[in-house]
Coordinates of C-alpha atoms in Angstrom, one line a residue:
X1 CA 108.7 70.5 -44.7
X2 CA 106.4 68.8 -42.1
X3 CA 105.4 65.1 -41.7
X4 CA 101.6 65.2 -41.7
X5 CA 99.3 62.3 -40.8
X6 CA 95.7 62.6 -42.1
X7 CA 93.3 60.4 -40.2
X8 CA 90.4 59.6 -42.7
X9 CA 90.5 58.6 -46.3
X10 CA 87.3 60.1 -47.6
X11 CA 87.0 63.2 -49.8
X12 CA 88.1 65.6 -47.0
X13 CA 91.1 63.4 -46.1
X14 CA 92.3 63.0 -49.7
X15 CA 91.9 66.7 -50.7
X16 CA 93.8 67.6 -47.5
X17 CA 96.6 65.1 -48.5
X18 CA 96.5 66.6 -52.1
X19 CA 97.0 70.2 -51.0
X20 CA 99.6 69.3 -48.3
X21 CA 101.8 67.3 -50.8
X22 CA 101.6 70.2 -53.2
X23 CA 103.0 72.5 -50.4
X24 CA 105.9 69.9 -50.1
X25 CA 104.9 68.2 -47.0
X26 CA 105.4 64.5 -46.4
X27 CA 101.9 63.0 -46.0
X28 CA 100.5 59.7 -44.6
X29 CA 96.8 58.8 -44.7
X30 CA 95.2 56.3 -42.4
X31 CA 91.7 54.9 -42.8
X32 CA 89.8 52.2 -41.0
X33 CA 88.4 50.9 -44.4
X34 CA 90.1 49.9 -47.6
X35 CA 89.7 53.4 -49.4
X36 CA 86.7 52.2 -51.4
X37 CA 83.6 52.7 -49.3
X38 CA 81.8 55.2 -47.1
X39 CA 79.9 58.5 -47.7
X40 CA 82.5 59.7 -50.2
X41 CA 81.5 56.9 -52.6
X42 CA 77.7 56.9 -52.2
X43 CA 76.8 60.6 -52.3
X44 CA 75.0 62.6 -54.9
X45 CA 78.3 64.1 -56.3
X46 CA 77.0 67.6 -56.2
X47 CA 79.0 70.8 -56.0
X48 CA 76.3 73.1 -54.5
X49 CA 76.6 76.8 -54.3
X50 CA 72.8 76.7 -54.4
X51 CA 72.7 75.0 -51.0
X52 CA 73.4 78.0 -48.9
X53 CA 70.7 77.5 -46.3
X54 CA 72.1 75.4 -43.4
X55 CA 70.2 72.2 -42.2
X56 CA 69.6 74.0 -38.9
X57 CA 67.0 76.4 -40.2
X58 CA 63.8 77.8 -38.6
X59 CA 61.0 75.2 -38.8
X60 CA 63.3 72.2 -39.0
X61 CA 62.7 71.2 -35.4
X62 CA 58.9 71.1 -36.0
X63 CA 59.4 69.2 -39.2
X64 CA 61.7 66.8 -37.5
X65 CA 59.2 66.1 -34.7
X66 CA 56.5 65.5 -37.3
X67 CA 58.7 63.3 -39.5
X68 CA 59.9 61.3 -36.5
X69 CA 56.7 59.3 -36.6
X70 CA 57.1 58.6 -40.3
X71 CA 59.6 55.8 -41.1
X72 CA 59.8 56.9 -44.8
X73 CA 60.1 60.7 -44.1
X74 CA 63.1 62.6 -45.7
X75 CA 64.5 63.7 -42.2
X76 CA 64.4 61.3 -39.3
X77 CA 65.9 61.7 -35.9
X78 CA 65.9 58.6 -33.6
X79 CA 65.3 59.8 -30.1
X80 CA 67.6 58.4 -27.5
X81 CA 68.8 59.2 -24.0
X82 CA 72.4 59.7 -24.9
X83 CA 74.3 62.8 -23.6
X84 CA 76.1 63.5 -26.9
X85 CA 72.8 63.3 -28.8
X86 CA 71.0 65.5 -26.3
X87 CA 73.7 68.1 -26.4
X88 CA 73.7 68.0 -30.2
X89 CA 69.9 68.4 -30.4
X90 CA 69.9 71.4 -28.0
X91 CA 72.7 73.0 -30.0
X92 CA 70.7 72.3 -33.2
X93 CA 67.7 74.0 -31.6
X94 CA 69.8 77.1 -30.6
X95 CA 71.3 77.3 -34.1
X96 CA 67.9 77.2 -36.0
X97 CA 67.2 80.9 -35.7
X98 CA 66.7 83.4 -38.5
X99 CA 69.6 85.5 -37.3
X100 CA 72.1 82.6 -37.3
X101 CA 70.9 81.4 -40.7
X102 CA 71.3 84.9 -42.0
X103 CA 75.0 84.9 -40.9
X104 CA 75.7 81.4 -42.3
X105 CA 74.3 82.1 -45.8
X106 CA 77.3 84.0 -47.2
X107 CA 79.8 81.8 -45.4
X108 CA 78.3 78.6 -46.9
X109 CA 78.0 80.1 -50.4
X110 CA 81.6 81.4 -50.4
X111 CA 83.2 78.1 -49.4
X112 CA 81.1 76.3 -52.0
X113 CA 82.2 78.6 -54.8
X114 CA 85.8 78.4 -53.7
X115 CA 85.6 74.6 -53.7
X116 CA 83.9 74.5 -57.2
X117 CA 86.7 76.7 -58.6
X118 CA 89.3 74.4 -57.1
X119 CA 87.6 71.3 -58.6
X120 CA 87.8 73.1 -62.0
X121 CA 91.5 73.8 -61.4
X122 CA 92.2 70.1 -60.6
X123 CA 90.2 69.1 -63.6
X124 CA 92.2 71.6 -65.9
X125 CA 95.5 70.0 -64.7
X126 CA 97.0 67.3 -67.0
X127 CA 97.2 64.9 -64.1
X128 CA 93.5 64.1 -64.0
X129 CA 90.7 63.0 -66.2
X130 CA 87.6 62.5 -64.1
X131 CA 83.9 63.2 -64.9
X132 CA 82.9 66.8 -64.0
X133 CA 80.0 68.7 -65.6
X134 CA 78.5 72.1 -64.8
X135 CA 74.9 71.8 -66.0
X136 CA 73.4 73.5 -62.9
X137 CA 70.6 72.0 -60.7
X138 CA 66.9 71.9 -61.0
X139 CA 64.8 72.1 -57.8
X140 CA 61.7 70.3 -59.1
X141 CA 58.4 70.8 -57.3
X142 CA 54.8 69.4 -57.6
X143 CA 52.8 71.9 -55.5
X144 CA 52.4 75.6 -55.7
X145 CA 53.2 75.9 -52.0
X146 CA 56.7 74.3 -52.3
X147 CA 57.3 76.1 -55.6
X148 CA 56.8 79.5 -53.8
X149 CA 59.0 78.4 -50.9
X150 CA 61.8 77.4 -53.3
X151 CA 61.5 80.6 -55.3
X152 CA 61.8 82.7 -52.0
X153 CA 65.1 80.8 -51.6
X154 CA 66.0 81.3 -55.2
X155 CA 65.4 85.1 -54.9
X156 CA 67.9 85.1 -52.0
X157 CA 70.3 83.2 -54.2
X158 CA 70.1 86.1 -56.8
X159 CA 70.8 88.6 -54.0
X160 CA 73.9 86.5 -53.2
X161 CA 75.1 86.8 -56.9
X162 CA 73.9 83.3 -58.1
X163 CA 72.2 82.8 -61.5
X164 CA 68.6 81.5 -60.6
X165 CA 65.5 81.2 -62.8
X166 CA 61.9 80.3 -62.0
X167 CA 60.9 77.8 -64.7
X168 CA 57.5 76.5 -65.8
X169 CA 57.0 72.9 -66.6
X170 CA 57.3 73.7 -70.4
X171 CA 60.6 75.6 -69.8
X172 CA 62.0 72.5 -67.8
X173 CA 61.0 70.2 -70.7
X174 CA 63.1 72.3 -73.0
X175 CA 66.2 72.0 -70.8
X176 CA 65.4 68.3 -70.0
X177 CA 63.5 67.0 -73.0
X178 CA 64.0 63.2 -72.4
X179 CA 63.4 62.9 -68.7
X180 CA 59.6 63.0 -68.8
X181 CA 59.1 64.9 -65.6
X182 CA 55.9 65.0 -63.8
X183 CA 56.2 68.4 -62.1
X184 CA 54.5 71.9 -61.9
X185 CA 57.9 73.7 -62.4
X186 CA 61.4 74.0 -61.1
X187 CA 63.9 76.6 -59.7
X188 CA 67.0 76.4 -61.8
X189 CA 70.5 77.3 -60.5
X190 CA 73.2 77.6 -63.1
X191 CA 75.9 77.8 -60.3
X192 CA 76.1 74.0 -59.6
X193 CA 78.1 71.2 -61.0
X194 CA 78.1 67.4 -60.6
X195 CA 80.6 64.5 -60.7
X196 CA 80.9 60.7 -60.4
X197 CA 82.4 60.3 -56.9
X198 CA 84.1 56.9 -57.2
X199 CA 85.7 58.1 -60.4
X200 CA 87.4 61.1 -58.7
X201 CA 88.3 59.2 -55.6
X202 CA 90.2 56.4 -57.5
X203 CA 92.0 59.0 -59.6
X204 CA 93.0 61.1 -56.5
X205 CA 94.2 57.9 -54.7
X206 CA 96.4 57.0 -57.8
X207 CA 97.8 60.5 -58.1
X208 CA 98.7 60.6 -54.4
X209 CA 100.3 57.2 -54.4
X210 CA 102.5 58.1 -57.4
X211 CA 103.6 61.3 -55.6
X212 CA 104.8 59.4 -52.5
X213 CA 101.8 59.7 -50.2
X214 CA 101.8 56.7 -47.8
X215 CA 98.4 54.9 -47.3
X216 CA 97.5 52.6 -44.4
X217 CA 94.3 50.8 -45.2
X218 CA 92.1 48.9 -42.7
X219 CA 93.9 50.6 -39.8
X220 CA 91.9 52.0 -37.0
X221 CA 93.3 54.7 -34.7
X222 CA 92.8 53.5 -31.2
X223 CA 94.4 56.2 -29.1
X224 CA 96.4 59.5 -29.2
X225 CA 99.2 60.3 -26.8
X226 CA 99.5 63.8 -25.7
X227 CA 102.7 65.6 -24.5
X228 CA 102.8 69.2 -23.7
X229 CA 99.6 70.1 -25.6
X230 CA 100.5 68.3 -28.7
X231 CA 99.9 64.8 -30.1
X232 CA 103.1 62.9 -29.7
X233 CA 101.9 59.6 -30.9
X234 CA 99.1 58.0 -33.0
X235 CA 98.4 54.4 -31.9
X236 CA 96.5 52.2 -34.4
X237 CA 95.5 48.6 -34.2
X238 CA 98.9 47.7 -36.0
X239 CA 101.5 50.3 -35.1
X240 CA 102.5 53.6 -33.4
X241 CA 103.2 56.6 -35.5
X242 CA 104.6 60.1 -35.0
X243 CA 104.0 63.2 -36.9
X244 CA 104.6 67.0 -36.8
X245 CA 101.0 67.7 -37.6
X246 CA 97.8 65.7 -37.5
X247 CA 94.7 66.2 -39.6
X248 CA 91.4 64.8 -38.3
X249 CA 89.2 64.1 -41.3
X250 CA 87.4 61.0 -39.8
X251 CA 83.9 62.2 -40.6
X252 CA 81.1 60.8 -38.2
X253 CA 83.9 59.0 -36.2
X254 CA 85.8 62.1 -35.4
X255 CA 84.3 62.8 -31.9
X256 CA 85.6 59.4 -30.8
X257 CA 89.1 60.8 -31.0
X258 CA 88.6 64.3 -30.1
X259 CA 87.2 63.2 -26.7
X260 CA 90.6 61.7 -26.0
X261 CA 91.9 65.2 -26.1
X262 CA 89.2 66.6 -23.9
X263 CA 87.7 68.4 -26.9
X264 CA 83.9 68.2 -27.5
X265 CA 82.9 68.8 -31.2
X266 CA 79.2 68.0 -31.4
X267 CA 78.6 65.6 -34.4
X268 CA 75.8 63.2 -35.2
X269 CA 76.0 60.7 -38.0
X270 CA 73.3 61.4 -40.7
X271 CA 72.7 58.3 -42.8
X272 CA 72.0 58.8 -46.5
X273 CA 71.0 56.1 -49.1
X274 CA 71.6 55.7 -52.8
X275 CA 70.2 53.6 -55.6
X276 CA 72.1 53.3 -58.9
X277 CA 70.3 52.7 -62.2
X278 CA 72.7 51.3 -64.9
X279 CA 70.3 51.9 -67.8
X280 CA 69.1 54.8 -69.9
X281 CA 66.8 57.2 -68.0
X282 CA 66.9 60.2 -70.3
X283 CA 68.0 62.3 -67.3
X284 CA 70.8 64.7 -68.2
X285 CA 70.6 67.5 -65.6
X286 CA 70.9 66.9 -61.8
X287 CA 67.6 67.5 -59.9
X288 CA 66.3 67.7 -56.3
X289 CA 62.8 66.3 -56.1
X290 CA 61.7 68.8 -53.5
X291 CA 58.7 67.3 -51.8
X292 CA 60.6 64.0 -51.4
X293 CA 64.1 65.6 -50.7
X294 CA 65.6 63.1 -53.2
X295 CA 68.7 64.0 -55.2
X296 CA 69.1 62.7 -58.8
X297 CA 72.4 62.8 -60.6
X298 CA 73.4 61.6 -64.1
X299 CA 76.8 60.0 -63.6
X300 CA 79.3 58.3 -65.7
X301 CA 77.3 55.4 -67.2
X302 CA 74.5 55.4 -64.7
X303 CA 71.9 57.6 -62.8
X304 CA 72.0 57.9 -59.1
X305 CA 69.1 58.5 -56.8
X306 CA 70.1 59.6 -53.3
X307 CA 68.3 60.8 -50.2
X308 CA 67.1 60.9 -46.7
X309 CA 68.8 62.1 -43.5
X310 CA 68.5 59.6 -40.8
X311 CA 70.2 60.7 -37.5
X312 CA 70.3 57.3 -35.6
X313 CA 73.8 56.6 -34.3
X314 CA 76.7 55.0 -36.2
X315 CA 75.5 52.0 -38.1
X316 CA 75.2 50.9 -41.7
X317 CA 72.0 49.0 -41.6
X318 CA 69.9 49.4 -44.7
X319 CA 66.4 50.5 -43.9
X320 CA 64.3 49.1 -46.7
X321 CA 61.4 51.6 -46.0
X322 CA 63.7 54.5 -46.8
X323 CA 65.0 52.8 -49.9
X324 CA 61.4 52.2 -51.0
X325 CA 60.6 55.9 -50.4
X326 CA 63.5 57.0 -52.8
X327 CA 62.1 54.5 -55.4
X328 CA 58.7 55.9 -55.0
X329 CA 59.8 59.5 -55.3
X330 CA 61.5 58.5 -58.7
X331 CA 58.3 57.0 -60.0
X332 CA 56.3 59.9 -58.8
X333 CA 58.5 62.7 -60.4
X334 CA 59.6 60.9 -63.6
X335 CA 56.8 59.3 -65.7
X336 CA 57.5 55.7 -66.8
X337 CA 60.6 55.4 -64.5
X338 CA 60.3 52.3 -62.3
X339 CA 63.2 51.4 -60.1
X340 CA 63.5 47.6 -60.2
X341 CA 63.6 45.3 -57.2
X342 CA 67.1 44.1 -58.3
X343 CA 68.3 47.8 -58.2
X344 CA 66.7 48.5 -54.8
X345 CA 68.4 45.3 -53.5
X346 CA 71.8 46.9 -54.4
X347 CA 71.1 50.1 -52.4
X348 CA 73.9 51.3 -50.2
X349 CA 74.3 54.0 -47.4
X350 CA 76.9 56.3 -46.0
X351 CA 77.2 58.5 -42.8
X352 CA 77.5 62.2 -43.1
X353 CA 79.0 64.0 -40.1
X354 CA 76.4 66.7 -39.1
X355 CA 77.3 69.6 -36.9
X356 CA 74.5 71.3 -35.1
X357 CA 74.7 74.6 -36.9
X358 CA 75.2 73.3 -40.4
X359 CA 78.8 74.5 -40.7
X360 CA 81.8 72.3 -40.8
X361 CA 84.7 72.3 -38.3
X362 CA 87.8 73.5 -40.0
X363 CA 90.9 74.7 -38.0
X364 CA 92.9 74.2 -34.9
X365 CA 91.4 73.9 -31.4
X366 CA 93.1 75.7 -28.5
X367 CA 93.2 72.2 -26.8
X368 CA 95.9 70.8 -29.1
X369 CA 98.7 72.6 -30.9
X370 CA 99.4 70.2 -33.8
X371 CA 95.9 69.0 -34.6
X372 CA 93.9 70.5 -37.5
X373 CA 90.2 69.4 -37.5
X374 CA 88.4 69.0 -40.8
X375 CA 85.0 67.4 -40.3
X376 CA 81.2 68.1 -39.8
X377 CA 80.4 68.9 -43.4
X378 CA 77.0 67.1 -43.4
X379 CA 75.4 66.9 -46.9
X380 CA 78.1 69.2 -48.4
X381 CA 81.2 67.0 -47.7
X382 CA 81.6 66.2 -51.5
X383 CA 81.0 69.9 -52.5
X384 CA 83.5 71.3 -49.9
X385 CA 86.3 68.6 -50.3
X386 CA 88.9 70.7 -52.2
X387 CA 88.1 74.0 -50.3
X388 CA 88.5 72.2 -47.0
X389 CA 91.8 70.5 -48.1
X390 CA 93.2 73.8 -49.3
X391 CA 92.3 75.6 -46.1
X392 CA 93.9 72.7 -44.1
X393 CA 97.2 73.0 -46.0
X394 CA 97.2 76.8 -45.6
X395 CA 96.7 76.4 -41.8
X396 CA 99.6 73.8 -41.5
X397 CA 101.8 75.8 -43.9
X398 CA 101.3 79.0 -41.9
X399 CA 99.8 80.8 -44.8
X400 CA 97.0 83.4 -45.1
X401 CA 93.9 81.3 -45.5
X402 CA 91.7 81.7 -48.6
X403 CA 88.7 82.3 -46.4
X404 CA 88.1 83.7 -42.9
X405 CA 87.8 80.6 -40.7
X406 CA 86.0 82.2 -37.8
X407 CA 82.7 80.7 -38.6
X408 CA 84.2 77.2 -38.9
X409 CA 86.3 77.3 -35.6
X410 CA 86.2 73.9 -33.7
X411 CA 86.0 75.6 -30.4
X412 CA 82.8 77.7 -31.3
X413 CA 79.9 77.8 -28.8
X414 CA 76.4 76.9 -29.7

């Protein structure tokens, strides 16, 4: 049995704690918040084998440059003369090639399917009773051009073994009769599932507390002491802690700590927004509104609209133009659906840790013997929570990992 400290109490941190305690390890989780906020609480709640194309894909650089001048665009990069940002941008550019995307596709698909299966295992256990539904995902489009692009991806999904259909507007209406969609058609993936994030997070927290996992809330890790290539001490704003193994699952804040080890893991914070509607919408199947890049999820008692990727440093400022863009997309794609001013006023945001190549960092760096890194999941953090946690526990328990970790190596070059 090892004493493990997990830095970060989001979905990745809690899932790491879950699988570590199942292996019999003693676990402590530290988080700079009070375990009730952040990207793990405001995301779309998707489990997405359908999202097998990484963010760093051919054409994204050109789109990003074009969208840079549009404050309501789905993908926005704030240009700045910062060395970390410039290195990340250069690595993103080098990753956005057809050959690199080709290599990433099966890797992303496989870890998503592993994670979906693990969510279903957790759900099937008698210890949990959270909202989880596998109803698939509709990629809804308004123009023939976007429809053709999405179907090309869909056909690749079929090649990868996923169940994918190209649906007409009438066929979508049969699947989703009460949503009143204003679209030309949709690509339907039967592989995907969805959840209510806050529901799962609170259940997992309670489960772990009952089983002796220690939690330190509102505690920020200020420094790491290194001795003979290992972390010997974790220094927070309140105390000093020692552990056999350390898991770094601090999301967008992770590079602030890896730099103390002389380890560079390129990450930029990608801000996403969400609006909740606590009234009947008629929406029963999750959908991506393709042209607007907005995700729609029917959750437990409400519908969530989430979207945008805003790479503009670590901050939680609400950009009202982006909130308005999400509301406009809802109105455009769903007839008679107006998001009210009071609902927009309660919009929230979270920061997703984006690696340059669209693959997370999972594993040990050669720079530190007792540190396992688990971050950089971008928009798939929720989807990949259990798979990452399982892999972390296998690494620390010296077991054969469920997946080959080569593509996720923290020391990989871009």
